[in-house]
Tab-separated table of C-alpha atoms and ligand atoms in Angstrom:
chain	number	residue	atom	x	y	z
Q	604	MET	CA	-26.694	32.584	102.666
Q	605	ASP	CA	-24.048	33.349	100.051
Q	606	LEU	CA	-24.344	36.529	98.025
Q	607	TYR	CA	-23.520	36.982	94.372
Q	608	GLU	CA	-20.495	39.167	93.698
Q	609	TYR	CA	-22.710	42.108	92.647
Q	610	GLN	CA	-24.778	41.814	95.823
Q	611	GLY	CA	-21.595	41.573	97.885
Q	612	LYS	CA	-20.285	44.731	96.242
Q	613	GLN	CA	-23.575	46.532	96.895
Q	614	TYR	CA	-23.323	45.386	100.508
Q	615	PHE	CA	-19.726	46.638	100.682
Q	616	ALA	CA	-20.833	50.011	99.321
Q	617	ARG	CA	-23.130	50.521	102.331
Q	618	PHE	CA	-20.066	50.450	104.547
Q	619	GLY	CA	-17.992	52.688	102.328
Q	620	ILE	CA	-15.790	49.997	100.831
Q	621	PRO	CA	-14.677	51.198	97.395
Q	622	THR	CA	-15.469	49.062	94.332
Q	623	SER	CA	-15.498	49.685	90.585
Q	624	ARG	CA	-18.391	51.463	88.890
Q	625	GLY	CA	-20.749	48.931	87.350
Q	626	GLY	CA	-24.171	47.399	86.934
Q	627	VAL	CA	-26.124	44.179	86.568
Q	628	ALA	CA	-27.216	42.732	83.208
Q	629	ASP	CA	-29.524	39.827	82.400
Q	630	SER	CA	-29.197	40.034	78.631
Q	631	VAL	CA	-26.678	40.980	75.951
Q	632	ASP	CA	-28.431	44.317	75.338
Q	633	ASP	CA	-28.442	45.095	79.063
Q	634	ALA	CA	-24.739	44.279	79.142
Q	635	VAL	CA	-23.974	46.822	76.429
Q	636	ALA	CA	-26.080	49.475	78.165
Q	637	GLN	CA	-24.269	48.852	81.454
Q	638	ALA	CA	-20.889	48.932	79.724
Q	639	ASP	CA	-21.752	52.268	78.066
Q	640	ALA	CA	-22.679	53.622	81.497
Q	641	ALA	CA	-19.586	52.248	83.268
Q	642	GLY	CA	-17.175	53.481	80.591
Q	643	TYR	CA	-14.807	51.375	78.484
Q	644	PRO	CA	-12.822	49.238	78.890
Q	645	VAL	CA	-15.070	47.049	81.013
Q	646	VAL	CA	-14.982	43.617	82.592
Q	647	VAL	CA	-17.859	41.226	81.870
Q	648	LYS	CA	-18.286	38.977	84.911
Q	649	ALA	CA	-20.412	35.840	85.289
Q	650	GLN	CA	-22.539	35.971	88.442
Q	651	VAL	CA	-22.444	32.495	89.957
Q	652	LYS	CA	-21.908	31.523	93.567
Q	653	VAL	CA	-18.713	29.636	92.944
Q	654	GLY	CA	-15.060	30.651	92.876
Q	655	GLY	CA	-12.590	30.362	90.006
Q	656	ARG	CA	-14.821	32.094	87.487
Q	657	GLY	CA	-11.798	33.687	85.855
Q	658	LYS	CA	-10.149	30.355	85.082
Q	659	ALA	CA	-13.453	28.927	83.831
Q	660	GLY	CA	-13.779	31.675	81.210
Q	661	GLY	CA	-16.494	33.553	83.072
Q	662	ILE	CA	-14.571	36.847	83.321
Q	663	LYS	CA	-13.577	38.777	80.185
Q	664	LEU	CA	-12.198	42.197	79.408
Q	665	ALA	CA	-13.962	44.159	76.664
Q	666	GLY	CA	-12.678	47.304	74.946
Q	667	ASP	CA	-15.859	48.271	73.116
Q	668	ALA	CA	-19.549	47.473	72.702
Q	669	ASP	CA	-18.916	44.728	70.113
Q	670	GLU	CA	-16.595	42.909	72.471
Q	671	VAL	CA	-19.123	43.269	75.301
Q	672	ARG	CA	-21.769	41.781	73.006
Q	673	ALA	CA	-19.559	38.805	72.110
Q	674	HIS	CA	-18.444	38.080	75.681
Q	675	ALA	CA	-21.898	38.577	77.187
Q	676	ALA	CA	-23.403	36.189	74.620
Q	677	ALA	CA	-20.722	33.592	75.375
Q	678	ILE	CA	-20.944	33.870	79.172
Q	679	LEU	CA	-24.735	33.998	79.599
Q	680	GLY	CA	-25.899	30.383	79.768
Q	681	MET	CA	-22.381	29.122	80.398
Q	682	ASP	CA	-22.077	26.292	82.921
Q	683	ILE	CA	-19.449	27.036	85.560
Q	684	LYS	CA	-18.913	24.037	87.844
Q	685	GLY	CA	-22.579	23.112	87.634
Q	686	HIS	CA	-23.845	26.695	88.000
Q	687	VAL	CA	-25.572	28.142	84.944
Q	688	VAL	CA	-24.887	31.846	84.387
Q	689	ARG	CA	-28.131	33.855	84.275
Q	690	ARG	CA	-26.785	37.255	85.198
Q	691	LEU	CA	-23.714	39.377	84.522
Q	692	TRP	CA	-21.948	42.132	86.386
Q	693	ILE	CA	-20.371	44.708	84.091
Q	694	GLU	CA	-17.860	47.076	85.629
Q	695	HIS	CA	-15.292	49.588	84.509
Q	696	ALA	CA	-11.996	47.710	84.123
Q	697	SER	CA	-9.172	48.505	86.508
Q	698	ASP	CA	-5.485	48.763	85.679
Q	699	ILE	CA	-3.974	46.497	88.284
Q	700	ALA	CA	-0.615	47.226	89.906
Q	701	ALA	CA	-0.958	44.624	92.689
Q	702	GLU	CA	-3.463	42.014	93.839
Q	703	TYR	CA	-3.915	41.305	97.547
Q	704	TYR	CA	-6.193	39.097	99.634
Q	705	ALA	CA	-8.292	40.156	102.632
Q	706	SER	CA	-10.982	38.432	104.654
Q	707	PHE	CA	-12.762	38.288	107.981
Q	708	THR	CA	-14.323	35.200	109.431
Q	709	LEU	CA	-14.923	33.613	112.818
Q	710	ASP	CA	-12.261	31.446	114.410
Q	711	ARG	CA	-14.493	29.201	116.482
Q	712	LEU	CA	-11.588	27.509	118.223
Q	713	ALA	CA	-10.038	30.789	119.366
Q	714	LYS	CA	-13.480	32.302	120.018
Q	715	LEU	CA	-12.282	35.411	118.214
Q	716	HIS	CA	-12.736	36.988	114.823
Q	717	LEU	CA	-9.960	36.213	112.387
Q	718	GLY	CA	-8.690	38.577	109.742
Q	719	MET	CA	-6.459	37.257	106.984
Q	720	LEU	CA	-4.422	39.553	104.818
Q	721	SER	CA	-1.883	38.723	102.161
Q	722	ALA	CA	0.175	40.652	99.645
Q	723	THR	CA	-0.256	37.603	97.403
Q	724	GLY	CA	-3.841	37.762	96.193
Q	725	GLY	CA	-5.908	37.031	93.131
Q	726	VAL	CA	-5.077	33.350	93.405
Q	727	GLU	CA	-6.526	30.534	95.451
Q	728	ILE	CA	-5.791	31.491	99.050
Q	729	GLU	CA	-5.805	27.802	100.015
Q	730	GLN	CA	-2.844	27.391	97.670
Q	731	VAL	CA	-1.001	30.317	99.259
Q	732	ALA	CA	-1.731	28.885	102.705
Q	733	GLU	CA	-0.240	25.566	101.620
Q	734	ASP	CA	2.810	26.753	99.651
Q	735	ASN	CA	3.734	29.778	101.700
Q	736	PRO	CA	1.786	30.061	104.957
Q	737	GLY	CA	4.040	32.927	106.064
Q	738	ALA	CA	2.576	35.036	103.270
Q	739	ILE	CA	-0.715	35.358	105.152
Q	740	ALA	CA	-0.812	37.814	108.042
Q	741	ARG	CA	-3.413	36.539	110.494
Q	742	LEU	CA	-4.972	38.871	112.982
Q	743	HIS	CA	-7.201	37.681	115.790
Q	744	ILE	CA	-9.674	40.333	116.829
Q	745	ASP	CA	-11.476	40.472	120.144
Q	746	PRO	CA	-15.099	41.286	119.273
Q	747	VAL	CA	-15.306	43.629	122.260
Q	748	GLN	CA	-12.260	45.632	121.182
Q	749	GLY	CA	-12.914	45.564	117.455
Q	750	LEU	CA	-10.418	46.720	114.852
Q	751	ASP	CA	-9.179	50.302	115.032
Q	752	ALA	CA	-7.145	52.267	112.524
Q	753	ALA	CA	-3.866	51.826	114.409
Q	754	ALA	CA	-4.208	48.045	114.574
Q	755	ALA	CA	-5.173	47.953	110.897
Q	756	ARG	CA	-2.034	49.956	110.014
Q	757	ARG	CA	0.218	47.557	111.922
Q	758	TRP	CA	-1.529	44.705	110.164
Q	759	VAL	CA	-0.942	46.021	106.622
Q	760	ASP	CA	2.710	46.639	107.542
Q	761	GLU	CA	3.043	43.068	108.742
Q	762	ALA	CA	1.432	41.724	105.562
Q	763	GLY	CA	3.899	43.755	103.515
Q	764	LEU	CA	1.479	45.483	101.169
Q	765	ASP	CA	3.039	48.025	98.806
Q	766	HIS	CA	3.823	51.197	100.743
Q	767	LYS	CA	1.544	53.424	98.724
Q	768	ALA	CA	-1.373	51.026	99.304
Q	769	ARG	CA	-1.048	50.841	103.084
Q	770	GLU	CA	-2.982	53.860	104.297
Q	771	GLN	CA	-5.985	53.193	102.026
Q	772	ALA	CA	-5.857	49.460	102.695
Q	773	ALA	CA	-5.919	50.025	106.463
Q	774	GLU	CA	-8.951	52.257	106.071
Q	775	LEU	CA	-10.663	49.739	103.801
Q	776	LEU	CA	-9.997	46.911	106.267
Q	777	VAL	CA	-11.628	48.854	109.110
Q	778	ALA	CA	-14.668	49.357	106.874
Q	779	LEU	CA	-14.650	45.692	105.847
Q	780	TYR	CA	-14.527	44.669	109.504
Q	781	ARG	CA	-17.545	46.877	110.208
Q	782	CYS	CA	-19.334	45.301	107.271
Q	783	TYR	CA	-18.484	41.858	108.662
Q	784	VAL	CA	-19.678	42.642	112.211
Q	785	GLU	CA	-22.531	45.113	111.753
Q	786	GLY	CA	-23.557	43.484	108.501
Q	787	ASP	CA	-23.742	40.098	110.255
Q	788	CYS	CA	-21.501	38.209	107.845
Q	789	ASP	CA	-20.074	34.754	108.445
Q	790	LEU	CA	-17.493	35.636	105.829
Q	791	ALA	CA	-16.446	38.857	104.133
Q	792	GLU	CA	-13.709	38.160	101.604
Q	793	VAL	CA	-12.037	40.344	99.000
Q	794	ASN	CA	-9.887	38.497	96.492
Q	795	PRO	CA	-8.349	40.346	94.875
Q	796	LEU	CA	-8.126	43.544	96.799
Q	797	ILE	CA	-6.206	45.684	94.340
Q	798	LEU	CA	-3.865	48.595	94.070
Q	799	THR	CA	-4.470	50.320	90.742
Q	800	THR	CA	-1.701	51.806	88.614
Q	801	ASP	CA	-3.003	55.251	89.570
Q	802	GLY	CA	-2.634	54.444	93.258
Q	803	ARG	CA	-6.141	53.577	94.430
Q	804	VAL	CA	-7.040	50.599	96.607
Q	805	HIS	CA	-10.360	48.882	96.078
Q	806	ALA	CA	-12.288	45.600	96.099
Q	807	LEU	CA	-12.239	43.887	92.702
Q	808	ASP	CA	-14.232	40.879	93.884
Q	809	ALA	CA	-16.627	40.270	96.785
Q	810	LYS	CA	-17.478	37.069	98.554
Q	811	VAL	CA	-20.007	37.573	101.316
Q	812	THR	CA	-21.769	34.915	103.355
Q	813	LEU	CA	-24.539	36.291	105.535
Q	814	ASP	CA	-25.289	34.692	108.881
Q	815	ASP	CA	-28.836	33.395	108.384
Q	816	ASN	CA	-29.353	33.411	112.156
Q	817	ALA	CA	-29.208	37.211	112.022
Q	818	ALA	CA	-31.849	37.523	109.301
Q	819	PHE	CA	-34.414	38.810	111.829
Q	820	ARG	CA	-32.290	41.951	112.197
Q	821	HIS	CA	-32.153	42.545	108.443
Q	822	PRO	CA	-35.546	42.688	106.726
Q	823	ASP	CA	-33.720	43.931	103.612
Q	824	TRP	CA	-32.049	40.517	103.213
Q	825	ALA	CA	-35.329	39.235	101.761
Q	826	GLU	CA	-34.154	40.718	98.459
Q	827	TYR	CA	-31.121	38.390	98.521
Q	828	ALA	CA	-33.191	35.370	99.474
Q	829	ALA	CA	-35.385	36.035	96.437
Q	830	THR	CA	-32.417	35.648	94.075
Q	831	GLU	CA	-31.067	32.570	95.799
Q	832	THR	CA	-30.761	29.585	93.504
Q	833	GLU	CA	-31.008	26.698	95.862
Q	834	ASP	CA	-29.665	23.198	95.398
Q	835	PRO	CA	-32.763	21.512	93.851
Q	836	ARG	CA	-32.326	18.615	96.294
Q	837	GLU	CA	-32.374	21.017	99.257
Q	838	LYS	CA	-35.381	22.806	97.842
Q	839	MET	CA	-37.315	19.545	97.523
Q	840	ALA	CA	-36.288	18.501	101.052
Q	841	LYS	CA	-37.359	21.852	102.474
Q	842	GLU	CA	-40.766	21.483	100.841
Q	843	LYS	CA	-41.113	18.115	102.553
Q	844	GLY	CA	-40.054	19.570	105.885
Q	845	LEU	CA	-36.821	17.572	106.123
Q	846	ASN	CA	-33.556	18.655	107.654
Q	847	TYR	CA	-31.368	17.983	104.601
Q	848	ILE	CA	-28.025	19.238	103.342
Q	849	GLY	CA	-26.738	18.179	99.926
Q	850	LEU	CA	-23.159	16.890	99.721
Q	851	GLU	CA	-20.957	15.671	96.877
Q	852	GLY	CA	-20.767	11.899	97.282
Q	853	SER	CA	-22.643	8.758	96.279
Q	854	VAL	CA	-23.920	7.305	99.572
Q	855	GLY	CA	-27.340	8.641	100.528
Q	856	ILE	CA	-27.786	8.952	104.291
Q	857	ILE	CA	-30.867	8.863	106.488
Q	858	ALA	CA	-30.510	8.989	110.262
Q	859	ASN	CA	-32.641	10.017	113.210
Q	860	GLY	CA	-31.084	12.892	115.104
Q	861	ALA	CA	-28.539	15.438	113.902
Q	862	GLY	CA	-25.732	13.902	115.952
Q	863	LEU	CA	-26.295	10.448	114.527
Q	864	ALA	CA	-26.588	11.872	111.005
Q	865	MET	CA	-23.208	13.576	111.421
Q	866	SER	CA	-21.635	10.410	112.839
Q	867	THR	CA	-23.073	8.493	109.900
Q	868	CYS	CA	-21.390	10.885	107.466
Q	869	ASP	CA	-18.161	10.410	109.422
Q	870	VAL	CA	-18.194	6.603	109.324
Q	871	VAL	CA	-19.008	6.618	105.607
Q	872	ASN	CA	-15.943	8.804	105.083
Q	873	GLN	CA	-13.898	6.656	107.412
Q	874	VAL	CA	-14.492	3.510	105.360
Q	875	GLY	CA	-13.607	5.264	102.123
Q	876	GLY	CA	-16.989	6.465	100.907
Q	877	GLN	CA	-18.508	9.874	100.367
Q	878	PRO	CA	-21.912	10.945	101.693
Q	879	ALA	CA	-24.330	12.340	99.116
Q	880	ASN	CA	-26.181	14.231	101.825
Q	881	PHE	CA	-26.839	14.833	105.463
Q	882	LEU	CA	-30.415	13.988	106.409
Q	883	ASP	CA	-31.860	13.998	109.895
Q	884	ILE	CA	-35.429	12.710	109.950
Q	885	GLY	CA	-35.789	13.597	113.616
Q	886	GLY	CA	-37.898	11.710	116.060
Q	887	GLY	CA	-40.946	10.628	114.119
Q	888	ALA	CA	-39.624	8.146	111.592
Q	889	ASN	CA	-43.019	7.014	110.348
Q	890	ALA	CA	-43.849	5.897	106.813
Q	891	ASP	CA	-44.622	9.429	105.630
Q	892	VAL	CA	-41.323	10.841	106.829
Q	893	MET	CA	-39.408	7.815	105.583
Q	894	SER	CA	-41.033	7.985	102.122
Q	895	ALA	CA	-40.298	11.700	101.903
Q	896	ALA	CA	-36.667	11.072	102.857
Q	897	LEU	CA	-36.288	8.242	100.347
Q	898	GLU	CA	-37.901	10.310	97.594
Q	899	VAL	CA	-35.472	13.177	98.096
Q	900	ILE	CA	-32.480	10.855	98.091
Q	901	ASN	CA	-33.841	8.948	95.102
Q	902	ALA	CA	-34.062	12.182	93.120
Q	903	ASP	CA	-30.294	12.646	93.395
Q	904	PRO	CA	-28.768	10.889	90.365
Q	905	HIS	CA	-25.398	10.558	92.116
Q	906	VAL	CA	-26.707	8.272	94.839
Q	907	ARG	CA	-25.612	4.652	94.359
Q	908	ALA	CA	-26.491	3.248	97.783
Q	909	ILE	CA	-28.625	4.415	100.713
Q	910	PHE	CA	-27.587	3.961	104.309
Q	911	VAL	CA	-30.479	4.154	106.781
Q	912	ASN	CA	-29.079	4.436	110.280
Q	913	ILE	CA	-31.641	4.491	113.082
Q	914	PHE	CA	-31.094	4.344	116.785
Q	915	GLY	CA	-34.409	3.913	118.537
Q	916	GLY	CA	-34.880	5.925	121.693
Q	917	ILE	CA	-38.304	7.427	122.032
Q	918	THR	CA	-38.734	6.392	118.396
Q	919	ARG	CA	-39.402	2.661	118.421
Q	920	VAL	CA	-37.465	0.622	115.885
Q	921	ASP	CA	-40.463	-1.559	114.999
Q	922	GLU	CA	-42.307	1.613	113.990
Q	923	VAL	CA	-39.326	2.649	111.881
Q	924	ALA	CA	-39.234	-0.783	110.251
Q	925	LYS	CA	-42.913	-0.480	109.362
Q	926	GLY	CA	-42.190	2.967	107.966
Q	927	VAL	CA	-39.370	1.650	105.783
Q	928	ILE	CA	-41.485	-1.236	104.484
Q	929	GLU	CA	-44.412	1.010	103.668
Q	930	ALA	CA	-42.157	3.618	102.068
Q	931	LEU	CA	-40.585	0.962	99.850
Q	932	GLY	CA	-44.051	0.227	98.529
Q	933	ARG	CA	-44.475	3.886	97.565
Q	934	VAL	CA	-41.085	4.873	96.205
Q	935	ASP	CA	-39.456	3.132	93.283
Q	936	LEU	CA	-35.842	3.224	94.435
Q	937	ARG	CA	-32.903	3.181	92.050
Q	938	ALA	CA	-30.323	2.376	94.717
Q	939	PRO	CA	-30.111	-0.444	97.255
Q	940	ILE	CA	-30.709	0.269	100.965
Q	941	VAL	CA	-28.496	-0.820	103.806
Q	942	LEU	CA	-30.267	-0.673	107.162
Q	943	ARG	CA	-28.852	-0.518	110.614
Q	944	LEU	CA	-31.536	-0.547	113.272
Q	945	ASP	CA	-30.722	-0.511	116.934
Q	946	GLY	CA	-32.190	0.636	120.238
Q	947	THR	CA	-35.730	0.408	121.553
Q	948	ASN	CA	-37.590	-2.611	120.091
Q	949	ALA	CA	-34.722	-3.413	117.698
Q	950	GLU	CA	-35.488	-7.154	117.792
Q	951	GLU	CA	-39.113	-6.600	116.881
Q	952	GLY	CA	-38.117	-4.215	114.111
Q	953	ARG	CA	-35.620	-6.619	112.569
Q	954	ALA	CA	-38.134	-9.460	112.734
Q	955	LEU	CA	-40.611	-7.372	110.742
Q	956	LEU	CA	-38.007	-6.740	108.069
Q	957	ILE	CA	-36.853	-10.328	107.543
Q	958	PRO	CA	-39.446	-11.232	104.866
Q	959	HIS	CA	-38.524	-8.076	102.925
Q	960	LEU	CA	-34.751	-8.488	102.867
Q	961	SER	CA	-33.107	-8.935	99.474
Q	962	ASP	CA	-30.039	-7.726	97.638
Q	963	ARG	CA	-31.866	-4.358	97.429
Q	964	LEU	CA	-32.687	-4.203	101.159
Q	965	ILE	CA	-29.875	-5.355	103.369
Q	966	ALA	CA	-29.750	-5.320	107.164
Q	967	GLU	CA	-26.488	-5.064	109.083
Q	968	GLU	CA	-25.928	-5.440	112.832
Q	969	THR	CA	-23.574	-2.541	113.416
Q	970	MET	CA	-23.102	0.968	112.136
Q	971	MET	CA	-19.587	0.175	110.899
Q	972	ALA	CA	-20.642	-2.972	109.037
Q	973	ALA	CA	-23.536	-1.100	107.467
Q	974	ALA	CA	-21.251	1.760	106.403
Q	975	ARG	CA	-18.827	-0.704	104.797
Q	976	ARG	CA	-21.631	-2.461	102.975
Q	977	ALA	CA	-23.172	0.780	101.710
Q	978	VAL	CA	-19.814	2.097	100.510
Q	979	ALA	CA	-18.997	-1.213	98.800
Q	980	LEU	CA	-22.350	-1.109	97.009
Q	981	ALA	CA	-21.883	2.509	96.004
Q	982	ASN	CA	-18.450	1.807	94.577
Q	983	GLN	CA	-19.529	-1.379	92.854
Q	984	THR	CA	-22.594	-0.019	91.090
Q	985	GLY	CA	-20.917	3.321	90.368
Q	986	ALA	CA	-18.917	3.044	87.146
Q	987	HIS	CA	-17.214	6.302	88.055
Q	988	ASP	CA	-16.663	8.594	90.994
Q	989	ALA	CA	-19.783	10.628	91.641
Q	990	SER	CA	-17.909	13.491	93.260
Q	991	GLU	CA	-15.692	13.967	90.217
Q	992	GLU	CA	-18.664	13.984	87.947
Q	993	ARG	CA	-20.370	16.637	90.029
Q	994	ALA	CA	-17.231	18.813	90.284
C	2386	LIG	P1	-12.884	34.773	90.466
C	2386	LIG	O1	-11.992	34.117	89.478
C	2386	LIG	O2	-14.229	34.110	90.490
C	2386	LIG	O3	-12.297	34.885	91.827
C	2386	LIG	O4	-13.154	36.263	89.922
C	2386	LIG	P2	-12.411	37.662	90.206
C	2386	LIG	O5	-13.434	38.716	90.216
C	2386	LIG	O6	-11.551	37.572	91.399
C	2386	LIG	O7	-11.526	37.874	88.918
C	2386	LIG	C1	-10.502	36.952	88.585
C	2386	LIG	C2	-9.322	37.680	88.013
C	2386	LIG	O8	-9.711	38.427	86.857
C	2386	LIG	C3	-8.724	38.709	88.943
C	2386	LIG	O9	-7.815	38.137	89.866
C	2386	LIG	C4	-8.038	39.644	87.961
C	2386	LIG	O10	-6.749	39.160	87.669
C	2386	LIG	C5	-8.916	39.567	86.728
C	2386	LIG	N1	-9.735	40.782	86.671
C	2386	LIG	C6	-10.958	40.986	87.216
C	2386	LIG	N2	-11.366	42.263	87.053
C	2386	LIG	C7	-10.371	42.894	86.388
C	2386	LIG	C8	-10.160	44.244	85.953
C	2386	LIG	O11	-10.978	45.168	86.144
C	2386	LIG	N3	-8.991	44.514	85.309
C	2386	LIG	C9	-8.046	43.555	85.089
C	2386	LIG	N4	-6.933	43.891	84.476
C	2386	LIG	N5	-8.192	42.289	85.501
C	2386	LIG	C10	-9.333	41.954	86.148
C	2387	LIG	MN1	-11.875	36.373	93.148
């Protein structure tokens, strides 16, 4: 679960990570009250779970109450990359001398935690990594050893932070590491981590992803879950008990089994398409499950073709075929379906489908052929690239 910046900063505060004084506002009047409390000048910040808010106009400096009023009115309701701003964070503005980058995440390949620190912050770290990979000091941390003050000091030296920032930065990084480990984060990122003109180091932004698998240890996380604005597609899928993850493309995917669903996403990519979702319908691919799956995919306006990829094991393909046929009678689909059915009772399943095949329901022999067909259909009926439209 991703946290909003203000929640991330509140989380940071529990571990003693310094941030700017501020408060949350849901209206223009609230914003002015929070600005009065924080002290001018202030920064008015859109609370959306997406990066690049600054560039999108979602972060504005305000010198007085009138400016707060104007910026708050403009930012509330603003659409930032598909996220509508419903809440603001107002904080006392900092005078910035330098902007750094710091984060902790898990390096699955190395089986170690990975800290990244750069004296070049405030910008897209992906861009820094591409243009000047040497500018990021990477530190692998053994979870048993942890990160102590001495190691943190060597790390800030290596990253080349300004000398007067080093001691405070090292201390902050130890606290951020504790937040990451004890706070059960998948990601704890500060961009920018700043040095102020009066020589203080603190977190100007907060990006925290909590590890949902650790939720049982943190009853207080319920408060974050309550403010979570889910992808409406994922919400609908959850209500129907489906294992669904929304993606950016135009090819809807239904498969039985998580492994096959992932492979299906891969082959769609491989033949030049983009999956609109991951959807594993599990073992029981009966008409109810199939209708639910088709309904969820049908509700996504970006879907231009649906690829149903079933490998019958315990699930018998003739049962799946019956499910598909019955579901088609219930759901009025906008996009054509490409079916690939294989495995137990595949022949029987295909035979059942023959009378129903049309240019809206197409059967292919292999997974690759079906992927190609689905991608061709998605590209043909799509007048424009769905992923661009969504971005
Ligand atoms: P993001 O664009 O979503 O990552 O939002 P950030 O919170 O990182 O803010 C983007 C940029 O706005 C920062 O890199 C700063 O340059 C600027 N900014 C944010 N807060 C302040 C502030 O208190 N003072 C000043 N001078 N600039 C700020
Ligand atoms: Mn940022």
